Amino acid sequence: VKGRRCAELATAIFDAVPSGVGAEGAFAPRGQQELRTALRDGMRWARDKGLCWKEDLERTEEGGAMPDADPDAVSARAMKRGSPQLGTLGSGNHYLELQVVDEVFDVAAAKCMGLEQGKICVMIHCGSRGLGHQLCTDYLQTMEATMKKQGISVPDRQLCCVRASSPQGEQYLRGMAAAANYAFVNRTIIAHSVREVFRRVLGRDPRDDLKMHMVYDVAHNIAKREEHVDPADGQRKPALVHRKGATGRFPPG
């Protein structure tokens, strides 16, 4: 893809994937009930709508649907903000890039992921948009009020928290899982839009001809219940792991 065709692709992607603060997409759920289904089922909802491929779920963390996601833990205001924004990039450090594999350092790993020198890739970085932002705002207020009752004090209000086992903590974790599902759906709709741009501009099938298969999709700002080995005694123990700007390590599939 060179010259005029490359510029045509870039322009078409810019037109197909709304970006910027408050951007609205073309794939808004039809009413709150459908949004609730997307929050609960994640990418299964997108698959049933024809907005992603079955194998995309196999290459996504938790199959594109976080367990324990609960739409009831998401406020009406958060839903109102998020409903029109599915399939949008947003602003800040979010981006959508066409990239070229310039050099391969681990041939075996690259082969597993279908990558090779000279191959064109699309990288998408975005999240749960206004829904996730509002969810955070809502629970910060809840946590500030709850901290006093739980006898928790912190040096900065930005560090406000509650015990994970408390009703407020459990509710937040369920709401956060729903927001993560929203993010999975958001990214897969963007990927769908990009695939359709390549189909239209190049006149080639994105699946059978262009092989535009997903490499992976993982959350990079989330807390998850996991089990890890305690170095003190070598025993596996439950833990609540919060990854901020980091991802878990997952095997193929």
PDB file of C-alpha atoms in Angstrom:
ATOM      1  CA  VAL A   1       0.000   0.000   0.000  1.00  0.00           C
ATOM      2  CA  LYS A   2       1.803   3.105  -1.195  1.00  0.00           C
ATOM      3  CA  GLY A   3       1.296   6.692  -2.271  1.00  0.00           C
ATOM      4  CA  ARG A   4      -2.218   7.718  -3.238  1.00  0.00           C
ATOM      5  CA  ARG A   5      -3.816   4.475  -1.986  1.00  0.00           C
ATOM      6  CA  CYS A   6      -2.190   4.876   1.431  1.00  0.00           C
ATOM      7  CA  ALA A   7      -3.474   8.441   1.729  1.00  0.00           C
ATOM      8  CA  GLU A   8      -6.924   7.260   0.642  1.00  0.00           C
ATOM      9  CA  LEU A   9      -6.922   4.603   3.366  1.00  0.00           C
ATOM     10  CA  ALA A  10      -5.870   7.113   6.037  1.00  0.00           C
ATOM     11  CA  THR A  11      -8.605   9.556   5.045  1.00  0.00           C
ATOM     12  CA  ALA A  12     -11.266   6.847   4.923  1.00  0.00           C
ATOM     13  CA  ILE A  13     -10.280   5.530   8.380  1.00  0.00           C
ATOM     14  CA  PHE A  14     -10.396   9.060   9.796  1.00  0.00           C
ATOM     15  CA  ASP A  15     -13.920   9.425   8.404  1.00  0.00           C
ATOM     16  CA  ALA A  16     -15.079   5.980   9.592  1.00  0.00           C
ATOM     17  CA  VAL A  17     -13.773   6.151  13.178  1.00  0.00           C
ATOM     18  CA  PRO A  18     -14.958   9.249  15.060  1.00  0.00           C
ATOM     19  CA  SER A  19     -12.371  10.808  17.371  1.00  0.00           C
ATOM     20  CA  GLY A  20     -12.126  13.698  19.815  1.00  0.00           C
ATOM     21  CA  VAL A  21     -13.885  14.662  23.039  1.00  0.00           C
ATOM     22  CA  GLY A  22     -17.588  13.757  22.947  1.00  0.00           C
ATOM     23  CA  ALA A  23     -17.379  12.001  19.576  1.00  0.00           C
ATOM     24  CA  GLU A  24     -20.375   9.814  18.746  1.00  0.00           C
ATOM     25  CA  GLY A  25     -20.355   6.618  16.706  1.00  0.00           C
ATOM     26  CA  ALA A  26     -22.636   4.930  14.211  1.00  0.00           C
ATOM     27  CA  PHE A  27     -23.182   1.787  16.287  1.00  0.00           C
ATOM     28  CA  ALA A  28     -25.062   3.102  19.311  1.00  0.00           C
ATOM     29  CA  PRO A  29     -27.176   0.448  21.070  1.00  0.00           C
ATOM     30  CA  ARG A  30     -30.910   0.723  20.490  1.00  0.00           C
ATOM     31  CA  GLY A  31     -32.002   1.755  23.939  1.00  0.00           C
ATOM     32  CA  GLN A  32     -30.683   1.156  27.434  1.00  0.00           C
ATOM     33  CA  GLN A  33     -31.605  -2.539  27.467  1.00  0.00           C
ATOM     34  CA  GLU A  34     -29.332  -3.272  24.518  1.00  0.00           C
ATOM     35  CA  LEU A  35     -26.514  -1.304  26.165  1.00  0.00           C
ATOM     36  CA  ARG A  36     -27.027  -3.343  29.328  1.00  0.00           C
ATOM     37  CA  THR A  37     -26.655  -6.508  27.253  1.00  0.00           C
ATOM     38  CA  ALA A  38     -23.386  -5.192  25.769  1.00  0.00           C
ATOM     39  CA  LEU A  39     -22.094  -4.374  29.256  1.00  0.00           C
ATOM     40  CA  ARG A  40     -22.954  -7.855  30.488  1.00  0.00           C
ATOM     41  CA  ASP A  41     -21.955  -9.944  27.452  1.00  0.00           C
ATOM     42  CA  GLY A  42     -19.106  -7.865  26.032  1.00  0.00           C
ATOM     43  CA  MET A  43     -17.875  -9.029  22.639  1.00  0.00           C
ATOM     44  CA  ARG A  44     -20.498 -11.775  22.454  1.00  0.00           C
ATOM     45  CA  TRP A  45     -22.969  -8.934  21.882  1.00  0.00           C
ATOM     46  CA  ALA A  46     -20.795  -7.544  19.074  1.00  0.00           C
ATOM     47  CA  ARG A  47     -20.421 -11.017  17.535  1.00  0.00           C
ATOM     48  CA  ASP A  48     -24.184 -11.516  17.484  1.00  0.00           C
ATOM     49  CA  LYS A  49     -24.525  -8.115  15.781  1.00  0.00           C
ATOM     50  CA  GLY A  50     -22.040  -9.084  13.078  1.00  0.00           C
ATOM     51  CA  LEU A  51     -19.526  -6.509  14.316  1.00  0.00           C
ATOM     52  CA  CYS A  52     -16.638  -8.913  14.894  1.00  0.00           C
ATOM     53  CA  TRP A  53     -15.460 -12.390  13.951  1.00  0.00           C
ATOM     54  CA  LYS A  54     -15.859 -15.460  16.129  1.00  0.00           C
ATOM     55  CA  GLU A  55     -12.085 -15.907  16.354  1.00  0.00           C
ATOM     56  CA  ASP A  56     -11.688 -12.348  17.671  1.00  0.00           C
ATOM     57  CA  LEU A  57     -13.172 -13.515  20.971  1.00  0.00           C
ATOM     58  CA  GLU A  58     -10.600 -16.308  21.180  1.00  0.00           C
ATOM     59  CA  ARG A  59      -7.781 -13.740  20.985  1.00  0.00           C
ATOM     60  CA  THR A  60      -9.231 -11.380  23.580  1.00  0.00           C
ATOM     61  CA  GLU A  61      -8.690 -11.429  27.329  1.00  0.00           C
ATOM     62  CA  GLU A  62     -11.494 -13.353  29.075  1.00  0.00           C
ATOM     63  CA  GLY A  63     -13.036 -14.047  25.669  1.00  0.00           C
ATOM     64  CA  GLY A  64     -14.027 -10.386  25.469  1.00  0.00           C
ATOM     65  CA  ALA A  65     -16.402 -10.641  28.447  1.00  0.00           C
ATOM     66  CA  MET A  66     -15.198 -10.070  31.999  1.00  0.00           C
ATOM     67  CA  PRO A  67     -16.857 -12.354  34.561  1.00  0.00           C
ATOM     68  CA  ASP A  68     -19.045 -10.697  37.202  1.00  0.00           C
ATOM     69  CA  ALA A  69     -19.835  -7.720  34.946  1.00  0.00           C
ATOM     70  CA  ASP A  70     -23.016  -6.141  36.303  1.00  0.00           C
ATOM     71  CA  PRO A  71     -24.910  -3.404  34.425  1.00  0.00           C
ATOM     72  CA  ASP A  72     -26.788  -2.635  37.657  1.00  0.00           C
ATOM     73  CA  ALA A  73     -23.484  -1.362  39.094  1.00  0.00           C
ATOM     74  CA  VAL A  74     -23.291   1.297  36.355  1.00  0.00           C
ATOM     75  CA  SER A  75     -25.173   4.555  36.939  1.00  0.00           C
ATOM     76  CA  ALA A  76     -27.799   5.926  34.570  1.00  0.00           C
ATOM     77  CA  ARG A  77     -25.574   8.946  33.929  1.00  0.00           C
ATOM     78  CA  ALA A  78     -22.634   6.713  32.952  1.00  0.00           C
ATOM     79  CA  MET A  79     -24.879   4.781  30.563  1.00  0.00           C
ATOM     80  CA  LYS A  80     -26.180   8.000  29.047  1.00  0.00           C
ATOM     81  CA  ARG A  81     -22.635   9.200  28.390  1.00  0.00           C
ATOM     82  CA  GLY A  82     -21.469   5.884  26.979  1.00  0.00           C
ATOM     83  CA  SER A  83     -24.438   4.892  24.839  1.00  0.00           C
ATOM     84  CA  PRO A  84     -23.675   7.096  21.787  1.00  0.00           C
ATOM     85  CA  GLN A  85     -19.892   6.592  21.962  1.00  0.00           C
ATOM     86  CA  LEU A  86     -19.450   2.928  20.999  1.00  0.00           C
ATOM     87  CA  GLY A  87     -17.062   2.677  18.061  1.00  0.00           C
ATOM     88  CA  THR A  88     -15.278   5.968  18.797  1.00  0.00           C
ATOM     89  CA  LEU A  89     -11.630   6.623  19.567  1.00  0.00           C
ATOM     90  CA  GLY A  90     -11.918   9.557  21.957  1.00  0.00           C
ATOM     91  CA  SER A  91      -9.002  11.860  22.719  1.00  0.00           C
ATOM     92  CA  GLY A  92      -6.021  12.148  25.052  1.00  0.00           C
ATOM     93  CA  ASN A  93      -3.474   9.378  24.460  1.00  0.00           C
ATOM     94  CA  HIS A  94      -5.894   7.246  22.433  1.00  0.00           C
ATOM     95  CA  TYR A  95      -4.816   6.447  18.903  1.00  0.00           C
ATOM     96  CA  LEU A  96      -5.373   4.313  15.820  1.00  0.00           C
ATOM     97  CA  GLU A  97      -2.266   3.682  13.730  1.00  0.00           C
ATOM     98  CA  LEU A  98      -1.352   1.855  10.539  1.00  0.00           C
ATOM     99  CA  GLN A  99       2.015   0.267  11.297  1.00  0.00           C
ATOM    100  CA  VAL A 100       4.595  -1.800   9.420  1.00  0.00           C
ATOM    101  CA  VAL A 101       6.622  -4.617  10.982  1.00  0.00           C
ATOM    102  CA  ASP A 102      10.130  -3.251  10.428  1.00  0.00           C
ATOM    103  CA  GLU A 103      12.165  -5.877  12.271  1.00  0.00           C
ATOM    104  CA  VAL A 104      11.452  -9.242  13.912  1.00  0.00           C
ATOM    105  CA  PHE A 105      13.354 -10.105  17.107  1.00  0.00           C
ATOM    106  CA  ASP A 106      11.592 -13.357  18.079  1.00  0.00           C
ATOM    107  CA  VAL A 107      10.760 -15.325  14.947  1.00  0.00           C
ATOM    108  CA  ALA A 108       8.887 -18.108  16.748  1.00  0.00           C
ATOM    109  CA  ALA A 109       6.655 -15.690  18.698  1.00  0.00           C
ATOM    110  CA  ALA A 110       6.032 -13.570  15.609  1.00  0.00           C
ATOM    111  CA  LYS A 111       5.025 -16.633  13.621  1.00  0.00           C
ATOM    112  CA  CYS A 112       2.503 -17.626  16.314  1.00  0.00           C
ATOM    113  CA  MET A 113       0.921 -14.182  16.025  1.00  0.00           C
ATOM    114  CA  GLY A 114       0.933 -14.135  12.234  1.00  0.00           C
ATOM    115  CA  LEU A 115       3.510 -11.353  12.064  1.00  0.00           C
ATOM    116  CA  GLU A 116       6.443 -11.047   9.683  1.00  0.00           C
ATOM    117  CA  GLN A 117       8.703  -8.350   8.330  1.00  0.00           C
ATOM    118  CA  GLY A 118       6.906  -5.943   6.016  1.00  0.00           C
ATOM    119  CA  LYS A 119       3.418  -6.876   7.210  1.00  0.00           C
ATOM    120  CA  ILE A 120       0.963  -4.010   7.785  1.00  0.00           C
ATOM    121  CA  CYS A 121      -0.751  -3.910  11.184  1.00  0.00           C
ATOM    122  CA  VAL A 122      -3.447  -1.763  12.757  1.00  0.00           C
ATOM    123  CA  MET A 123      -2.964  -0.815  16.413  1.00  0.00           C
ATOM    124  CA  ILE A 124      -5.913   0.518  18.413  1.00  0.00           C
ATOM    125  CA  HIS A 125      -5.511   2.102  21.837  1.00  0.00           C
ATOM    126  CA  CYS A 126      -8.662   3.307  23.577  1.00  0.00           C
ATOM    127  CA  GLY A 127     -10.996   2.288  26.382  1.00  0.00           C
ATOM    128  CA  SER A 128     -14.412   2.697  27.948  1.00  0.00           C
ATOM    129  CA  ARG A 129     -14.872   6.357  26.927  1.00  0.00           C
ATOM    130  CA  GLY A 130     -17.351   8.529  28.851  1.00  0.00           C
ATOM    131  CA  LEU A 131     -18.990   5.517  30.478  1.00  0.00           C
ATOM    132  CA  GLY A 132     -15.786   4.482  32.242  1.00  0.00           C
ATOM    133  CA  HIS A 133     -14.918   8.058  33.171  1.00  0.00           C
ATOM    134  CA  GLN A 134     -18.326   8.597  34.765  1.00  0.00           C
ATOM    135  CA  LEU A 135     -18.156   5.231  36.530  1.00  0.00           C
ATOM    136  CA  CYS A 136     -14.879   6.304  38.138  1.00  0.00           C
ATOM    137  CA  THR A 137     -16.330   9.667  39.175  1.00  0.00           C
ATOM    138  CA  ASP A 138     -19.396   8.001  40.689  1.00  0.00           C
ATOM    139  CA  TYR A 139     -17.424   5.522  42.774  1.00  0.00           C
ATOM    140  CA  LEU A 140     -14.858   8.077  43.930  1.00  0.00           C
ATOM    141  CA  GLN A 141     -17.733   9.930  45.553  1.00  0.00           C
ATOM    142  CA  THR A 142     -19.095   6.700  47.038  1.00  0.00           C
ATOM    143  CA  MET A 143     -15.676   5.716  48.382  1.00  0.00           C
ATOM    144  CA  GLU A 144     -14.997   9.100  49.966  1.00  0.00           C
ATOM    145  CA  ALA A 145     -18.209   8.788  51.959  1.00  0.00           C
ATOM    146  CA  THR A 146     -17.555   5.140  52.859  1.00  0.00           C
ATOM    147  CA  MET A 147     -13.937   5.589  53.978  1.00  0.00           C
ATOM    148  CA  LYS A 148     -14.963   7.439  57.116  1.00  0.00           C
ATOM    149  CA  LYS A 149     -17.329   4.637  58.108  1.00  0.00           C
ATOM    150  CA  GLN A 150     -14.607   2.027  57.498  1.00  0.00           C
ATOM    151  CA  GLY A 151     -11.982   3.983  59.429  1.00  0.00           C
ATOM    152  CA  ILE A 152      -9.704   4.453  56.404  1.00  0.00           C
ATOM    153  CA  SER A 153      -7.543   7.577  56.042  1.00  0.00           C
ATOM    154  CA  VAL A 154      -5.224   8.482  53.145  1.00  0.00           C
ATOM    155  CA  PRO A 155      -2.809  11.394  52.603  1.00  0.00           C
ATOM    156  CA  ASP A 156      -4.449  12.428  49.329  1.00  0.00           C
ATOM    157  CA  ARG A 157      -8.113  12.162  48.288  1.00  0.00           C
ATOM    158  CA  GLN A 158      -6.975  10.787  44.933  1.00  0.00           C
ATOM    159  CA  LEU A 159      -6.021   7.643  46.869  1.00  0.00           C
ATOM    160  CA  CYS A 160      -9.511   7.133  48.256  1.00  0.00           C
ATOM    161  CA  CYS A 161     -10.489   3.490  48.557  1.00  0.00           C
ATOM    162  CA  VAL A 162     -12.702   0.961  50.313  1.00  0.00           C
ATOM    163  CA  ARG A 163     -12.178  -2.627  51.367  1.00  0.00           C
ATOM    164  CA  ALA A 164     -12.675  -4.924  48.381  1.00  0.00           C
ATOM    165  CA  SER A 165     -14.857  -7.245  50.454  1.00  0.00           C
ATOM    166  CA  SER A 166     -17.242  -4.450  51.456  1.00  0.00           C
ATOM    167  CA  PRO A 167     -20.568  -3.995  49.612  1.00  0.00           C
ATOM    168  CA  GLN A 168     -19.198  -0.820  48.010  1.00  0.00           C
ATOM    169  CA  GLY A 169     -15.984  -2.563  46.964  1.00  0.00           C
ATOM    170  CA  GLU A 170     -17.825  -5.535  45.482  1.00  0.00           C
ATOM    171  CA  GLN A 171     -20.195  -3.244  43.609  1.00  0.00           C
ATOM    172  CA  TYR A 172     -17.315  -1.218  42.182  1.00  0.00           C
ATOM    173  CA  LEU A 173     -15.537  -4.341  40.922  1.00  0.00           C
ATOM    174  CA  ARG A 174     -18.720  -5.477  39.163  1.00  0.00           C
ATOM    175  CA  GLY A 175     -19.157  -2.036  37.601  1.00  0.00           C
ATOM    176  CA  MET A 176     -15.523  -1.920  36.524  1.00  0.00           C
ATOM    177  CA  ALA A 177     -15.910  -5.311  34.820  1.00  0.00           C
ATOM    178  CA  ALA A 178     -18.915  -3.931  32.912  1.00  0.00           C
ATOM    179  CA  ALA A 179     -16.836  -0.928  31.825  1.00  0.00           C
ATOM    180  CA  ALA A 180     -14.082  -3.287  30.643  1.00  0.00           C
ATOM    181  CA  ASN A 181     -16.661  -5.128  28.537  1.00  0.00           C
ATOM    182  CA  TYR A 182     -17.701  -1.783  27.060  1.00  0.00           C
ATOM    183  CA  ALA A 183     -14.046  -1.158  26.157  1.00  0.00           C
ATOM    184  CA  PHE A 184     -13.732  -4.565  24.468  1.00  0.00           C
ATOM    185  CA  VAL A 185     -16.864  -3.819  22.426  1.00  0.00           C
ATOM    186  CA  ASN A 186     -15.647  -0.322  21.590  1.00  0.00           C
ATOM    187  CA  ARG A 187     -12.327  -1.554  20.239  1.00  0.00           C
ATOM    188  CA  THR A 188     -13.837  -4.417  18.273  1.00  0.00           C
ATOM    189  CA  ILE A 189     -16.308  -2.041  16.602  1.00  0.00           C
ATOM    190  CA  ILE A 190     -13.404   0.217  15.647  1.00  0.00           C
ATOM    191  CA  ALA A 191     -11.602  -2.829  14.227  1.00  0.00           C
ATOM    192  CA  HIS A 192     -14.766  -3.708  12.288  1.00  0.00           C
ATOM    193  CA  SER A 193     -14.882  -0.187  10.844  1.00  0.00           C
ATOM    194  CA  VAL A 194     -11.218  -0.397   9.790  1.00  0.00           C
ATOM    195  CA  ARG A 195     -11.750  -3.785   8.135  1.00  0.00           C
ATOM    196  CA  GLU A 196     -14.673  -2.360   6.175  1.00  0.00           C
ATOM    197  CA  VAL A 197     -12.532   0.602   5.065  1.00  0.00           C
ATOM    198  CA  PHE A 198      -9.902  -1.780   3.675  1.00  0.00           C
ATOM    199  CA  ARG A 199     -12.661  -3.739   1.915  1.00  0.00           C
ATOM    200  CA  ARG A 200     -14.060  -0.580   0.320  1.00  0.00           C
ATOM    201  CA  VAL A 201     -10.794   1.152  -0.609  1.00  0.00           C
ATOM    202  CA  LEU A 202      -8.817  -1.883  -1.781  1.00  0.00           C
ATOM    203  CA  GLY A 203     -11.758  -3.912  -3.052  1.00  0.00           C
ATOM    204  CA  ARG A 204     -10.490  -7.010  -1.235  1.00  0.00           C
ATOM    205  CA  ASP A 205     -12.045  -9.218   1.435  1.00  0.00           C
ATOM    206  CA  PRO A 206     -10.541  -8.408   4.860  1.00  0.00           C
ATOM    207  CA  ARG A 207     -10.832 -11.993   6.122  1.00  0.00           C
ATOM    208  CA  ASP A 208     -10.078 -14.353   3.232  1.00  0.00           C
ATOM    209  CA  ASP A 209      -7.876 -12.097   1.119  1.00  0.00           C
ATOM    210  CA  LEU A 210      -6.228  -9.526   3.399  1.00  0.00           C
ATOM    211  CA  LYS A 211      -6.065 -11.831   6.455  1.00  0.00           C
ATOM    212  CA  MET A 212      -6.913  -8.986   8.849  1.00  0.00           C
ATOM    213  CA  HIS A 213      -7.068 -11.242  11.898  1.00  0.00           C
ATOM    214  CA  MET A 214      -6.815  -9.923  15.418  1.00  0.00           C
ATOM    215  CA  VAL A 215      -3.438 -10.470  17.103  1.00  0.00           C
ATOM    216  CA  TYR A 216      -4.710  -9.798  20.639  1.00  0.00           C
ATOM    217  CA  ASP A 217      -6.831  -7.475  22.783  1.00  0.00           C
ATOM    218  CA  VAL A 218      -6.043  -7.061  26.478  1.00  0.00           C
ATOM    219  CA  ALA A 219      -7.121  -4.666  29.226  1.00  0.00           C
ATOM    220  CA  HIS A 220      -4.415  -2.355  30.529  1.00  0.00           C
ATOM    221  CA  ASN A 221      -6.224  -0.585  33.364  1.00  0.00           C
ATOM    222  CA  ILE A 222      -8.168  -3.000  35.520  1.00  0.00           C
ATOM    223  CA  ALA A 223      -8.257  -4.853  38.841  1.00  0.00           C
ATOM    224  CA  LYS A 224      -8.809  -8.627  38.721  1.00  0.00           C
ATOM    225  CA  ARG A 225      -9.067 -11.392  41.272  1.00  0.00           C
ATOM    226  CA  GLU A 226      -6.301 -13.896  40.626  1.00  0.00           C
ATOM    227  CA  GLU A 227      -4.200 -16.504  42.405  1.00  0.00           C
ATOM    228  CA  HIS A 228      -0.443 -16.061  42.827  1.00  0.00           C
ATOM    229  CA  VAL A 229       2.329 -17.809  44.698  1.00  0.00           C
ATOM    230  CA  ASP A 230       3.256 -16.147  47.989  1.00  0.00           C
ATOM    231  CA  PRO A 231       7.089 -16.055  48.072  1.00  0.00           C
ATOM    232  CA  ALA A 232       6.983 -16.226  51.872  1.00  0.00           C
ATOM    233  CA  ASP A 233       5.607 -19.769  51.990  1.00  0.00           C
ATOM    234  CA  GLY A 234       5.344 -20.932  48.357  1.00  0.00           C
ATOM    235  CA  GLN A 235       1.564 -21.328  48.575  1.00  0.00           C
ATOM    236  CA  ARG A 236      -0.895 -20.101  45.955  1.00  0.00           C
ATOM    237  CA  LYS A 237      -3.165 -17.456  47.437  1.00  0.00           C
ATOM    238  CA  PRO A 238      -5.985 -15.209  46.179  1.00  0.00           C
ATOM    239  CA  ALA A 239      -5.006 -11.665  45.268  1.00  0.00           C
ATOM    240  CA  LEU A 240      -6.635  -8.567  43.800  1.00  0.00           C
ATOM    241  CA  VAL A 241      -4.181  -7.369  41.150  1.00  0.00           C
ATOM    242  CA  HIS A 242      -4.539  -3.818  39.818  1.00  0.00           C
ATOM    243  CA  ARG A 243      -2.740  -3.190  36.546  1.00  0.00           C
ATOM    244  CA  LYS A 244      -2.428   0.441  35.487  1.00  0.00           C
ATOM    245  CA  GLY A 245      -0.838   0.875  32.087  1.00  0.00           C
ATOM    246  CA  ALA A 246       0.136  -2.802  32.227  1.00  0.00           C
ATOM    247  CA  THR A 247      -1.294  -6.088  31.002  1.00  0.00           C
ATOM    248  CA  GLY A 248      -1.382  -9.682  32.112  1.00  0.00           C
ATOM    249  CA  ARG A 249       0.559 -12.407  30.297  1.00  0.00           C
ATOM    250  CA  PHE A 250      -1.606 -14.891  28.448  1.00  0.00           C
ATOM    251  CA  PRO A 251      -0.818 -18.041  26.451  1.00  0.00           C
ATOM    252  CA  PRO A 252      -2.001 -18.441  22.839  1.00  0.00           C
ATOM    253  CA  GLY A 253      -5.785 -18.766  22.594  1.00  0.00           C
TER     254      GLY A 253
END
